[in-house]
Coordinates of C-alpha atoms and ligand atoms in Angstrom, one line a residue:
X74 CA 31.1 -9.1 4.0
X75 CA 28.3 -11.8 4.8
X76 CA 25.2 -10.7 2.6
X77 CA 21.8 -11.7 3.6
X78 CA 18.8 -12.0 1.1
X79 CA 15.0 -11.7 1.3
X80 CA 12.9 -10.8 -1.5
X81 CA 11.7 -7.0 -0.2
X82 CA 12.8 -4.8 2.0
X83 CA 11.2 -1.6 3.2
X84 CA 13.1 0.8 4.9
X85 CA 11.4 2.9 8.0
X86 CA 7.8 1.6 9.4
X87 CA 5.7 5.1 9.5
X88 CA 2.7 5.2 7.3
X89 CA 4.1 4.5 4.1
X90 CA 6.4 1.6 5.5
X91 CA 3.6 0.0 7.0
X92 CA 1.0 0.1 4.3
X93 CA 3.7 -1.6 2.5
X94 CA 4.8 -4.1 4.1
X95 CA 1.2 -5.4 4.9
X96 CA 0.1 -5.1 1.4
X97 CA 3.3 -7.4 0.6
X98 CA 2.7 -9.9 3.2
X99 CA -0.3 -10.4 1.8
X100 CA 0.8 -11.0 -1.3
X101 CA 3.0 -13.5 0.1
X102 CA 6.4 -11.7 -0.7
X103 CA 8.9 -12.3 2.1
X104 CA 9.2 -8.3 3.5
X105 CA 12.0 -7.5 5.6
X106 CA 11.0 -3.8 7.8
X107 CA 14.3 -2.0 8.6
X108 CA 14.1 0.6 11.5
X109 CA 15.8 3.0 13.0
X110 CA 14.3 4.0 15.8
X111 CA 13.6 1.0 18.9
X112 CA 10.3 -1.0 19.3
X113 CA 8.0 1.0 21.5
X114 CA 6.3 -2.2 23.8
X115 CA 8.4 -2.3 27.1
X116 CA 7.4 -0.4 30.0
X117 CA 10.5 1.8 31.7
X118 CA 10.9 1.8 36.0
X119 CA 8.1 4.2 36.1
X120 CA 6.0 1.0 34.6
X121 CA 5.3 3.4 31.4
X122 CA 6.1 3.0 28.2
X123 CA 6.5 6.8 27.4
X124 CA 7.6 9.8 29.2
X125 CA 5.0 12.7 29.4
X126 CA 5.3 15.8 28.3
X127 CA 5.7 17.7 31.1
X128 CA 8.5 15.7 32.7
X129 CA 10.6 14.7 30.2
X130 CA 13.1 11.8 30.0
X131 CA 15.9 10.0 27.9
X132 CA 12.3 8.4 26.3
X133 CA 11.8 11.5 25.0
X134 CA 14.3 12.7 22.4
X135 CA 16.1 10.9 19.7
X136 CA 20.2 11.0 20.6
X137 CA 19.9 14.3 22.0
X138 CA 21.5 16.2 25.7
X139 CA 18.5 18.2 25.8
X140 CA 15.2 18.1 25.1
X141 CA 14.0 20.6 22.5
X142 CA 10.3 20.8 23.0
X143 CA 8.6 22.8 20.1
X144 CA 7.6 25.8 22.7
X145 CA 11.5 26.5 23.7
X146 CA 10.3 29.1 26.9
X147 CA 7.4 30.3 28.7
X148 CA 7.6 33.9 29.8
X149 CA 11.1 33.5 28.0
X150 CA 12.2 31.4 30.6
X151 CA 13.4 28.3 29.7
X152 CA 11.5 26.0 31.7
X153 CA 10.4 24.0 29.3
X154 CA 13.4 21.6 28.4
X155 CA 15.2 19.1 30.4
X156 CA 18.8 17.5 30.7
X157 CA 18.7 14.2 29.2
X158 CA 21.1 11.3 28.5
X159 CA 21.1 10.5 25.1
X160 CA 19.0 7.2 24.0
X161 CA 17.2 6.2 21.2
X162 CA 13.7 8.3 22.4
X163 CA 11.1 9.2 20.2
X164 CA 10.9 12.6 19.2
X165 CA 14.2 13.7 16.7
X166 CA 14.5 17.4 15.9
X167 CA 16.6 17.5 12.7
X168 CA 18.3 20.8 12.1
X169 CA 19.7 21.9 8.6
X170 CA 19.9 25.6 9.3
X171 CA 16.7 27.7 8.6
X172 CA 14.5 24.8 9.4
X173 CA 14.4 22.5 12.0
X174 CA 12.2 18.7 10.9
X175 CA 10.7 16.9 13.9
X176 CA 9.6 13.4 13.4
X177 CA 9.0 9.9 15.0
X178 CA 11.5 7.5 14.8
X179 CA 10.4 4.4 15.9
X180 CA 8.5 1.2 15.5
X181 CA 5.8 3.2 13.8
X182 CA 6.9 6.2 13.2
X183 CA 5.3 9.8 13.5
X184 CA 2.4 7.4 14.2
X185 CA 4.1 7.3 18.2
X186 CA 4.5 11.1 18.4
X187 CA 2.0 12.7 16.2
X188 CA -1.4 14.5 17.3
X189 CA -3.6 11.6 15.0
X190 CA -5.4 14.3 13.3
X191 CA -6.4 12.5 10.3
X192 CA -8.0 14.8 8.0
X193 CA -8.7 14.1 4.7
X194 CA -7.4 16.4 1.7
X195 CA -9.8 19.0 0.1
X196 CA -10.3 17.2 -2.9
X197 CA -9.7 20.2 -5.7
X198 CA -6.4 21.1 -3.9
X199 CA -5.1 17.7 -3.5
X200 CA -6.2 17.4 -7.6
X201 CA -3.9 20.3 -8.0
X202 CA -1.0 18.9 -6.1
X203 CA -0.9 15.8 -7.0
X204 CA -2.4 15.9 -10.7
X205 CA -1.1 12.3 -12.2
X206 CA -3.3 10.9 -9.1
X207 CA -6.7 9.8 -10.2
X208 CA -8.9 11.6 -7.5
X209 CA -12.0 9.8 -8.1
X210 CA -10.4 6.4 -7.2
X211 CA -8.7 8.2 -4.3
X212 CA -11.9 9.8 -3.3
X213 CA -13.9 6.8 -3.6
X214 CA -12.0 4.0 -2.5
X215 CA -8.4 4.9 -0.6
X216 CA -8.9 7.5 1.3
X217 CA -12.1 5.5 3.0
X218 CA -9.9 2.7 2.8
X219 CA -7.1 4.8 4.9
X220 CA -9.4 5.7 7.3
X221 CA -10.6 2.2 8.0
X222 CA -7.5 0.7 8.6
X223 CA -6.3 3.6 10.7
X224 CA -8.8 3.1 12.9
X225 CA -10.4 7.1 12.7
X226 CA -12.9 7.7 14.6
X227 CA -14.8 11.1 15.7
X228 CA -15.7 12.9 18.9
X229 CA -19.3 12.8 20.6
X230 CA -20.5 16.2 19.8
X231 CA -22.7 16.3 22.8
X232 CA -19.6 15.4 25.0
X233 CA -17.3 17.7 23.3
X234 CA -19.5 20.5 24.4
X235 CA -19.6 19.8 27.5
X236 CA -16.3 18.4 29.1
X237 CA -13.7 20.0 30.6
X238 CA -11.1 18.5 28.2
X239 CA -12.0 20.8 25.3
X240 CA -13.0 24.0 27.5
X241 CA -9.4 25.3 25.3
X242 CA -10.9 24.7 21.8
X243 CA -14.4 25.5 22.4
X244 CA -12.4 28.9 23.8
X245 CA -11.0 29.2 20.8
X246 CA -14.0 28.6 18.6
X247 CA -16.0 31.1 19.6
X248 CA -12.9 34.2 19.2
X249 CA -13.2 32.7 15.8
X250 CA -16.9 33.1 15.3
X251 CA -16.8 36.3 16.4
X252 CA -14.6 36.6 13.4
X253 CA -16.6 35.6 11.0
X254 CA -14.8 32.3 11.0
X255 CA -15.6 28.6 10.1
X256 CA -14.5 25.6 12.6
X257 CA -14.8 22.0 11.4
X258 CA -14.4 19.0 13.8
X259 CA -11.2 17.0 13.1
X260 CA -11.7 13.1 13.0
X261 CA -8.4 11.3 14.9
X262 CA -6.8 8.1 15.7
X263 CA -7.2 8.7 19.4
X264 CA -10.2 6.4 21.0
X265 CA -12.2 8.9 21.8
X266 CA -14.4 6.9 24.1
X267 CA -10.9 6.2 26.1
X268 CA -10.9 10.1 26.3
X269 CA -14.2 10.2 27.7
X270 CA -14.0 7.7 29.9
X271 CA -10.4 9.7 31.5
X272 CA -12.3 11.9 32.4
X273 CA -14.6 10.2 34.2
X274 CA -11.7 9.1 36.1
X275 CA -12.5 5.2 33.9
X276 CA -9.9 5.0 32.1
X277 CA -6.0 5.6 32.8
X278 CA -5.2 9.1 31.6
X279 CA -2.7 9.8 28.5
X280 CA -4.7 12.0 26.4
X281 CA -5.6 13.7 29.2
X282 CA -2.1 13.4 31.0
X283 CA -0.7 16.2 28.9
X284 CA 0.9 12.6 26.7
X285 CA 1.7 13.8 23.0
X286 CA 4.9 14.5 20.9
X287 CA 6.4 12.3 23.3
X288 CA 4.4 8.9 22.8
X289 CA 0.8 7.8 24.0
X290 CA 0.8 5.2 26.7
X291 CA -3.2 4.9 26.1
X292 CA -5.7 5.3 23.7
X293 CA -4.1 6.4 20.6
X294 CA -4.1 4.0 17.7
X295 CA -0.9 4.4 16.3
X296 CA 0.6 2.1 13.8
X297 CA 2.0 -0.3 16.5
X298 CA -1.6 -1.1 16.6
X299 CA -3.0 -1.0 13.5
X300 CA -1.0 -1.8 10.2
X301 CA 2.5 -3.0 11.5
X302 CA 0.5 -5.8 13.9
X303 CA -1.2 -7.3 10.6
X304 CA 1.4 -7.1 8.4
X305 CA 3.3 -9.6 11.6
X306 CA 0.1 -11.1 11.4
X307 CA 0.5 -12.7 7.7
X308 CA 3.5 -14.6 8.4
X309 CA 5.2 -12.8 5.9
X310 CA 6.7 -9.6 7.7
X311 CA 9.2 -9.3 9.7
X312 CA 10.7 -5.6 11.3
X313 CA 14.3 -5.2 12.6
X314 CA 14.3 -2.3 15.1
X315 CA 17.1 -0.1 15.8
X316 CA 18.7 -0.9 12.0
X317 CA 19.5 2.3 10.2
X318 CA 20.2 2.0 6.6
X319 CA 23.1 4.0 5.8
X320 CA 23.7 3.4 1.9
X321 CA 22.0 1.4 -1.1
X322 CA 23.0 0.8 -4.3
X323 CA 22.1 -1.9 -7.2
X324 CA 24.0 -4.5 -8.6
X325 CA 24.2 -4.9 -12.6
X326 CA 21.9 -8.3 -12.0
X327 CA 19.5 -6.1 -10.3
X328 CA 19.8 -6.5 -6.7
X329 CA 19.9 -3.7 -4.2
X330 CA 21.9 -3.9 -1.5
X331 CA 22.1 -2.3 1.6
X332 CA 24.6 -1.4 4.1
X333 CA 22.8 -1.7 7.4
X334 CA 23.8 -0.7 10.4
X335 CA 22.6 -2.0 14.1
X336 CA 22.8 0.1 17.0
X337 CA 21.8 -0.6 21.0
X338 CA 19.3 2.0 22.6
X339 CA 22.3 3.5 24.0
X340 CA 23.8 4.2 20.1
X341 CA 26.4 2.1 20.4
X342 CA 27.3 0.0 17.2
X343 CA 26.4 -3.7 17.6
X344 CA 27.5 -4.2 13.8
X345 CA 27.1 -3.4 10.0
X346 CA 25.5 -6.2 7.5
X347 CA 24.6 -5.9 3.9
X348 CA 21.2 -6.8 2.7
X349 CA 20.5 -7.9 -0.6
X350 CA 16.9 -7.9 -1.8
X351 CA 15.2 -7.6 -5.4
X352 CA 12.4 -5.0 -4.5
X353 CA 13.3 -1.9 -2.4
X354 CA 10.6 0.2 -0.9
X355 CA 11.8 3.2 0.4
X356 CA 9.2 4.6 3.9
X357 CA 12.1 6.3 5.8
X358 CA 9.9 9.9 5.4
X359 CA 10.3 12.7 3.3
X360 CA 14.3 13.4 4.8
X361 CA 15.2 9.7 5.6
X362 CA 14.2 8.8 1.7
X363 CA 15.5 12.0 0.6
X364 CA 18.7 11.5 1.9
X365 CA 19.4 8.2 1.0
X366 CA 18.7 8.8 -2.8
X367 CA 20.4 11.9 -2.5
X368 CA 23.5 10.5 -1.2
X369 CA 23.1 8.0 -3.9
X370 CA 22.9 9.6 -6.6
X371 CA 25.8 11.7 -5.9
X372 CA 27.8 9.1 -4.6
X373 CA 27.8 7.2 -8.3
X374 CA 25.7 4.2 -6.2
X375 CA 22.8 4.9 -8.2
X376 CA 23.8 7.0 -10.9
X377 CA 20.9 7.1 -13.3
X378 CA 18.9 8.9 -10.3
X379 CA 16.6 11.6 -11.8
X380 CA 17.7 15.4 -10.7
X381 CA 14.3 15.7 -9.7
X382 CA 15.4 13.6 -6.6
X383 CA 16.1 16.2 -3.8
X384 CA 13.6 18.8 -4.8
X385 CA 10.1 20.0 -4.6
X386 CA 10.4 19.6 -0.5
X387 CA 7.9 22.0 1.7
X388 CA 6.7 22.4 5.5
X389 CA 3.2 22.1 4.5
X390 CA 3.3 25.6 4.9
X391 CA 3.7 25.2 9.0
X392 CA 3.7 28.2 11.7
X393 CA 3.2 27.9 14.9
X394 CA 1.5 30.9 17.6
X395 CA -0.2 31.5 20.5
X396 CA -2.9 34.3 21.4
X397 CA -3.2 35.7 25.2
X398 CA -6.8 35.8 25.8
X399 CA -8.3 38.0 28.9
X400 CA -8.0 36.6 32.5
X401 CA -11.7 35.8 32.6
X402 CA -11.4 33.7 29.6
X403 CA -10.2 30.5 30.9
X404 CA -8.6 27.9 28.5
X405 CA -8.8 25.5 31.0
X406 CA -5.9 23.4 33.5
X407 CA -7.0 19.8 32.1
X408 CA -6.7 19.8 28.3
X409 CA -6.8 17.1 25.9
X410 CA -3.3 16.3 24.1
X411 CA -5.2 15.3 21.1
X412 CA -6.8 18.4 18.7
X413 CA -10.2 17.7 17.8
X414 CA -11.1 21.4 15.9
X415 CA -9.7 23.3 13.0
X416 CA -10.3 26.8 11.8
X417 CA -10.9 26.7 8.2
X418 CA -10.1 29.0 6.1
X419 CA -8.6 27.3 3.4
X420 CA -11.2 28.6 0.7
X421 CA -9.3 32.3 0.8
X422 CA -8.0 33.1 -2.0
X423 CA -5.0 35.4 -1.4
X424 CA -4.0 33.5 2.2
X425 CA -5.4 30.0 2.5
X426 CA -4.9 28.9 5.7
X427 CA -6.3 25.7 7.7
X428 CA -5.5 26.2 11.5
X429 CA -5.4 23.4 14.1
X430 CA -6.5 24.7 17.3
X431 CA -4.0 23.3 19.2
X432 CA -3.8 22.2 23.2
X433 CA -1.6 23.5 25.9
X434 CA -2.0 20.8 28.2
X435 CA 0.6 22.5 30.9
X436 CA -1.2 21.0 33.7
X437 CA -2.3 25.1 34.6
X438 CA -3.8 28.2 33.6
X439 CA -2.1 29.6 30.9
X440 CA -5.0 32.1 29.2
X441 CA -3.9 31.0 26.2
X442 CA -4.8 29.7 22.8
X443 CA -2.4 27.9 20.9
X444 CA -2.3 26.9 17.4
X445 CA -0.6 24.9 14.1
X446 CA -1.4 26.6 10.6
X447 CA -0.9 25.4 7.5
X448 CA -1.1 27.6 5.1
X449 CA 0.1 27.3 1.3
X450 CA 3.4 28.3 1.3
X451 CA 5.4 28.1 -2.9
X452 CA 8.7 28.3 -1.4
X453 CA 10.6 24.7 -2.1
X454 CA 13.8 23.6 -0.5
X455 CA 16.4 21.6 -2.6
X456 CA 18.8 19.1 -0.9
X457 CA 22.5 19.0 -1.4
X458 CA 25.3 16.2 -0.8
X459 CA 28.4 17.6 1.2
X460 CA 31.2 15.3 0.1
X461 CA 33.4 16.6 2.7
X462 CA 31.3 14.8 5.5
X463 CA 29.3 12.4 3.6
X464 CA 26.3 14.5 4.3
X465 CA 23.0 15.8 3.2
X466 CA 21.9 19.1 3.8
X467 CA 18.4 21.3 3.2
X468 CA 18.7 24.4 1.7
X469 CA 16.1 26.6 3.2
X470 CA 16.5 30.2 4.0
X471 CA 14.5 31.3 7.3
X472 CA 12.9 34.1 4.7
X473 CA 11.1 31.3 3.1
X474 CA 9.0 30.5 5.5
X475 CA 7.5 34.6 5.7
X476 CA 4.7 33.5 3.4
X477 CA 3.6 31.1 5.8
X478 CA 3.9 33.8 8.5
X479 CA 2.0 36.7 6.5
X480 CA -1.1 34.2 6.2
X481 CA -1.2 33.2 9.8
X482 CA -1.1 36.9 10.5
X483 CA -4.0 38.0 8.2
X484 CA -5.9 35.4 9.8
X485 CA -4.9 35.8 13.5
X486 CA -4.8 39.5 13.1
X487 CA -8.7 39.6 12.1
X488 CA -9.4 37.1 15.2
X489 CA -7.6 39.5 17.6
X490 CA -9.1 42.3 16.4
X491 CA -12.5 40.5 16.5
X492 CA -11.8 39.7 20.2
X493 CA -9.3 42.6 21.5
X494 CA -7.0 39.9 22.1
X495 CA -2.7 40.1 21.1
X496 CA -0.1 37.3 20.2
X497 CA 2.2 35.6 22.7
X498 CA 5.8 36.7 22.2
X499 CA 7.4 34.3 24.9
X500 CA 6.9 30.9 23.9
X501 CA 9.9 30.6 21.0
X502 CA 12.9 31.6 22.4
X503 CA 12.9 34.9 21.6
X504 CA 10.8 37.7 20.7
X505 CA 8.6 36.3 17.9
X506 CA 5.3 35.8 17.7
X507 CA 4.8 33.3 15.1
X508 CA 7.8 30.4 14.9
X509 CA 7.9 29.0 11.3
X510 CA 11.8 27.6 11.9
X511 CA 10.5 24.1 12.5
X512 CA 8.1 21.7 10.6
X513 CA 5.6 18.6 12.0
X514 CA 4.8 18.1 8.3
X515 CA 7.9 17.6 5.4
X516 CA 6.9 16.7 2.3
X517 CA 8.7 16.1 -0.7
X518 CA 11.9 15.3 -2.1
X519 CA 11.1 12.4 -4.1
X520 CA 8.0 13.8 -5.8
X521 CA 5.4 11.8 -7.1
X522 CA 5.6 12.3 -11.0
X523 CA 8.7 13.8 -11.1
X524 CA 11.1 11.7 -9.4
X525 CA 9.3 8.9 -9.9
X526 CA 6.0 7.7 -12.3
X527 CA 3.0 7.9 -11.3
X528 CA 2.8 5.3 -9.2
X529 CA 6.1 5.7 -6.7
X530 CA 8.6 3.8 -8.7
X531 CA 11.9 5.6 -8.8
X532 CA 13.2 6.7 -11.9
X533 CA 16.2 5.5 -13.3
X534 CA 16.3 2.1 -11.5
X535 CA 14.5 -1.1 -11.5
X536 CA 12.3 -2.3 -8.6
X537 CA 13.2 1.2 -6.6
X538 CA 9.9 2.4 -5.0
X539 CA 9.0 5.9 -2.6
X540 CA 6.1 4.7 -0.6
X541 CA 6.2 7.9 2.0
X542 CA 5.5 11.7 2.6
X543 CA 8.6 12.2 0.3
X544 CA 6.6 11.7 -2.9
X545 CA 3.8 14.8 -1.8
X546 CA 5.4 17.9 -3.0
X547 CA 5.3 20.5 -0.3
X548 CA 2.1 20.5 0.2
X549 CA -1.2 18.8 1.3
X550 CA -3.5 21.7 2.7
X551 CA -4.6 19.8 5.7
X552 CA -2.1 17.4 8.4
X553 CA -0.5 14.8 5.8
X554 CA -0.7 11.3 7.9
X555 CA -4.2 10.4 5.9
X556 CA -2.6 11.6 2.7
X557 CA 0.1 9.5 2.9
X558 CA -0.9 6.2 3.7
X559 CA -4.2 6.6 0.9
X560 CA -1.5 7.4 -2.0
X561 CA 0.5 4.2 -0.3
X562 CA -2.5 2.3 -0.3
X563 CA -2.8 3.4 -4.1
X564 CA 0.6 2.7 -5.1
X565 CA 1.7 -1.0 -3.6
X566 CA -1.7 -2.1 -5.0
X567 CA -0.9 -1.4 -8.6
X568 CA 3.1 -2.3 -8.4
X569 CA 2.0 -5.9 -6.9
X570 CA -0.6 -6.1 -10.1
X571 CA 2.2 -5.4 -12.5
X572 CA 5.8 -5.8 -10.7
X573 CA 5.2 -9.0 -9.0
X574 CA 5.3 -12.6 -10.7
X575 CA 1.7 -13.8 -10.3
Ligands
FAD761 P1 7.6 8.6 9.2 O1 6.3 8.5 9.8 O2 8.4 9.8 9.4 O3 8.4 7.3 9.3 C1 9.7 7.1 8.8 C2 10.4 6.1 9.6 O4 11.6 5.7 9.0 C3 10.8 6.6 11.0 O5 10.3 5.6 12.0 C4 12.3 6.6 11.0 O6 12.9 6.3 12.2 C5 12.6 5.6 9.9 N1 13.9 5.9 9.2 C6 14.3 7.0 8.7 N2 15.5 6.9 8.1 C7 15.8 5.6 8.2 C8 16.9 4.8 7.8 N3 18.0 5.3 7.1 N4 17.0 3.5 8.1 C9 15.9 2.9 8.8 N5 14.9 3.6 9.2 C10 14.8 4.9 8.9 N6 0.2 14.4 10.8 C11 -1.1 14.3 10.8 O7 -1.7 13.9 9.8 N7 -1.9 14.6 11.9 C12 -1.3 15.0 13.1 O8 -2.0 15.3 14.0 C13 0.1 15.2 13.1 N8 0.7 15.6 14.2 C14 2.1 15.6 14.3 C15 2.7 16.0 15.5 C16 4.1 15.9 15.6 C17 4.8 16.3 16.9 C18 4.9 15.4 14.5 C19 6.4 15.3 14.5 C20 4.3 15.1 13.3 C21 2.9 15.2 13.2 N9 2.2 14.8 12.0 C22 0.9 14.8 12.0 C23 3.0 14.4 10.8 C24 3.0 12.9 10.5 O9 3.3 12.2 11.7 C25 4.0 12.6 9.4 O10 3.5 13.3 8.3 C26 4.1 11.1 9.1 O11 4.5 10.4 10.2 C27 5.0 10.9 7.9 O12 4.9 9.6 7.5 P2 6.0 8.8 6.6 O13 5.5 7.5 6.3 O14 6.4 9.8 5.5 O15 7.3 8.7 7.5

């Protein structure tokens, strides 16, 4: 087969990818960006880049008939999801049985579908999960530096008090109070000067057009506008959309070499390549690395893989619920896409949980408050490689999730009974109140430490790097985006001091 060669490739551009491959660039190392998912910067018929939420398209779901929005009914009627043709869109919902994975795939990443909460670890529980990491260098230098190059910013107190926008989380603040609960503001990549000035009616509305999980046309700075344009910008980088690696493995001089496949938006197959490079940095996210070490591994295409590889994977503890509030208390019909406030409770000691009050943005009353809690969940999935179809499945029984479940409740219980409020029992599908069968946040896999050494680099092969959510074992406490591109950050700068010719 014809065999290109560049020097490093990274494999997926989400926060880890991109961290990477600018830090190379820099360095002056030839990068090479392999994704999946298409590049996010031509406008469709409707002159938008992305479909909203509330009138889905083929822009919104990765390869899929049907959308499957994370709030399946409303009343248990299925209103919510939409015939579509299948396309490369930007949303994926991975199923492997007892948990269903969303995630980004694109140029960028979860960056495109994500809420940009960027909230940075409490520092003694990050020291717990990740012990090998020193925390004052994180603390001092890489998280701030995360945030800079993120671009996070925070909202206007005196404006968040007062605009329509955030009438829902303001709602929601004070059933908390009335609990006895703490709220924190939550810092986030979305401009939130745009979002003031949509409201005004100054600014075209995304934010504010019920636009997340399905791409931002305005005002959110994903990674399509922060890292990935820089690393372009050093003359070094250059990113292949709508590439998915299928396989890796290393020859006995050394060089990894990937089978690579290129698709059209439509998924069909335009071609397979190999590509040889000498570093491999591996940002496909916690199931895209996962799987492609996994398969590796057991495969014999690289057999001195660590069993550690394919463990330690969690949800970051993720549940999902909605309260009905009283008819007088109005959540509001215009909300913000983007969650500025969190409830936290993470300093309990027998449920931990830290809640993002979340929007509804339906475009109508709904009386509702919604929410995202993480709590800290010890159940760990383990991934397995199915011979029979080449495949790699998560093993995670629905019953594993009940811890996250029976924290949510101990908090949400006290809030109703603080408020004379009750759960929503329509929005999943069925019956249940709280929905912990999906995840925003996997983690883990390729654990830092275990799977690798302290500093991402693979164990058992040369020049074999994690660079992604995969290396955080389970677990962050807080939404992971901030996490994961400060421990990036970290890790490229010391493999270019010691892994690079000078
Ligand atoms: P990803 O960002 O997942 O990037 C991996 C990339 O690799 C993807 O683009 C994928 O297409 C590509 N890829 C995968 N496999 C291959 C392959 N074989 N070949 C080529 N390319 C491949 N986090 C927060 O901190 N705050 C939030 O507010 C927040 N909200 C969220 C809301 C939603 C709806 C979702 C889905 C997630 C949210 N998250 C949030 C989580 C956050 O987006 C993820 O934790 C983060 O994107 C993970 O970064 P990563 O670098 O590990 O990988």
């Amino acid at each position: 087969a014809e065999r290109d060669f560049v020097p490093a490739v990274v494999i997926g551009s989400g926060y880890g990818g991109a961290v990477t491959a600018l830090r190379l660039g820099e360095a002056g190392v030839p990068t090479l960006v392999l994704e999946a998912g298409r590049q996010w910067d031509r406008a469709g018929e409707d002159g938008r880049i992305f479909c909203s939420m509330l009138e889905p398209d083929h822009r919104s779901s990765w390869f899929k008939n049907r959308t499957e929005a994370p709030l399946a009914s409303l009343m248990w009627l299925d209103l919510v999801n939409r015939a579509v043709r299948p396309f490369a869109g930007v949303l994926d919902r991975v199923h492997h049985g007892g948990m269903s994975v969303y995630l980004g795939r694109g140029v960028g990443g979860g960056s495109l579908v994500n809420g940009g909460m960027a909230v940075v670890p409490k520092r003694d529980y990050f020291e717990q999960v990740l012990p090998e990491v020193d925390a004052d260098e994180m603390y001092g230098r890489y998280f701030p530096l995360a945030n800079r190059m993120l671009g996070v910013n925070s909202v206007d107190q005196d404006w968040f008090e007062t605009c329509e926008s955030y009438r829902y989380a303001r709602v929601s603040r004070a059933h908390a109070h009335r609990a006895g609960l703490r709220t924190t503001f939550v810092p986030n990549v979305y401009d939130f000067d745009h979002m003031r000035r949509e409201e005004l009616g100054e600014a075209p509305r995304s934010a504010l057009a019920s636009e997340v999980i399905y791409g931002n046309n305005h005002g959110k700075r994903s990674l399509d506008r922060s890292y990935l344009p820089a690393a372009v910008g050093t003359g070094n980088v250059t990113i292949r959309s709508l590439h998915r690696v299928r396989a890796l493995r290393q020859e006995p001089d050394g060089t990894h070499v990937l089978a690579v496949e290129q698709i059209d938006e439509l998924g069909n197959p335009l071609g397979t390549k190999e590509i040889g490079c000498r570093w491999l940095f591996l940002g496909a996210g916690s199931l895209g690395t996962t799987e492609l070490l996994v398969r590796a591994r057991e495969t014999g295409a690289l057999p001195a893989l660590s069993s550690e590889v394919g463990r330690h994977w969690g949800t970051n503890g993720n549940v999902m619920l909605g309260r009905l509030l009283a008819p007088w208390e109005r959540t509001g019909e215009l909300q913000s896409g983007m969650p500025a406030l969190g409830i936290d409770h993470w300093h309990d000691p027998v449920h931990p949980v830290f809640a993002e009050i979340a929007p509804l943005p339906a475009g109508t009353e709904l009386w509702t408050s919604l929410y995202l809690a993480i709590t800290r969940n010890p159940e760990r999935g383990e991934f397995e490689y199915r011979a029979a179809d080449d495949s790699v499945r998560l093993r995670w029984d629905v019953s594993q999730g009940d811890p996250s479940i029976d924290a949510a409740k101990a908090l949400f219980d006290r809030i109703n009974r603080a408020n004379g409020t009750g759960y929503r029992h329509d929005l999943f599908g069925d019956d249940r109140a709280f929905e912990n069968r999906f995840t925003y946040h996997p983690l883990g896999g390729c654990a830092l430490g275990r799977a690798t050494d302290s500093w991402g680099r693979v164990r058992g092969h040369r020049n074999l790097y994690a660079t992604d959510g995969s290396l955080i074992p389970g677990s962050t406490g807080v939404n992971p985006f901030v996490t994961i591109t400060a421990l990036a950050e970290r890790n490229v700068a010391r493999v270019l001091a010691e892994d690079f010719p000078r």
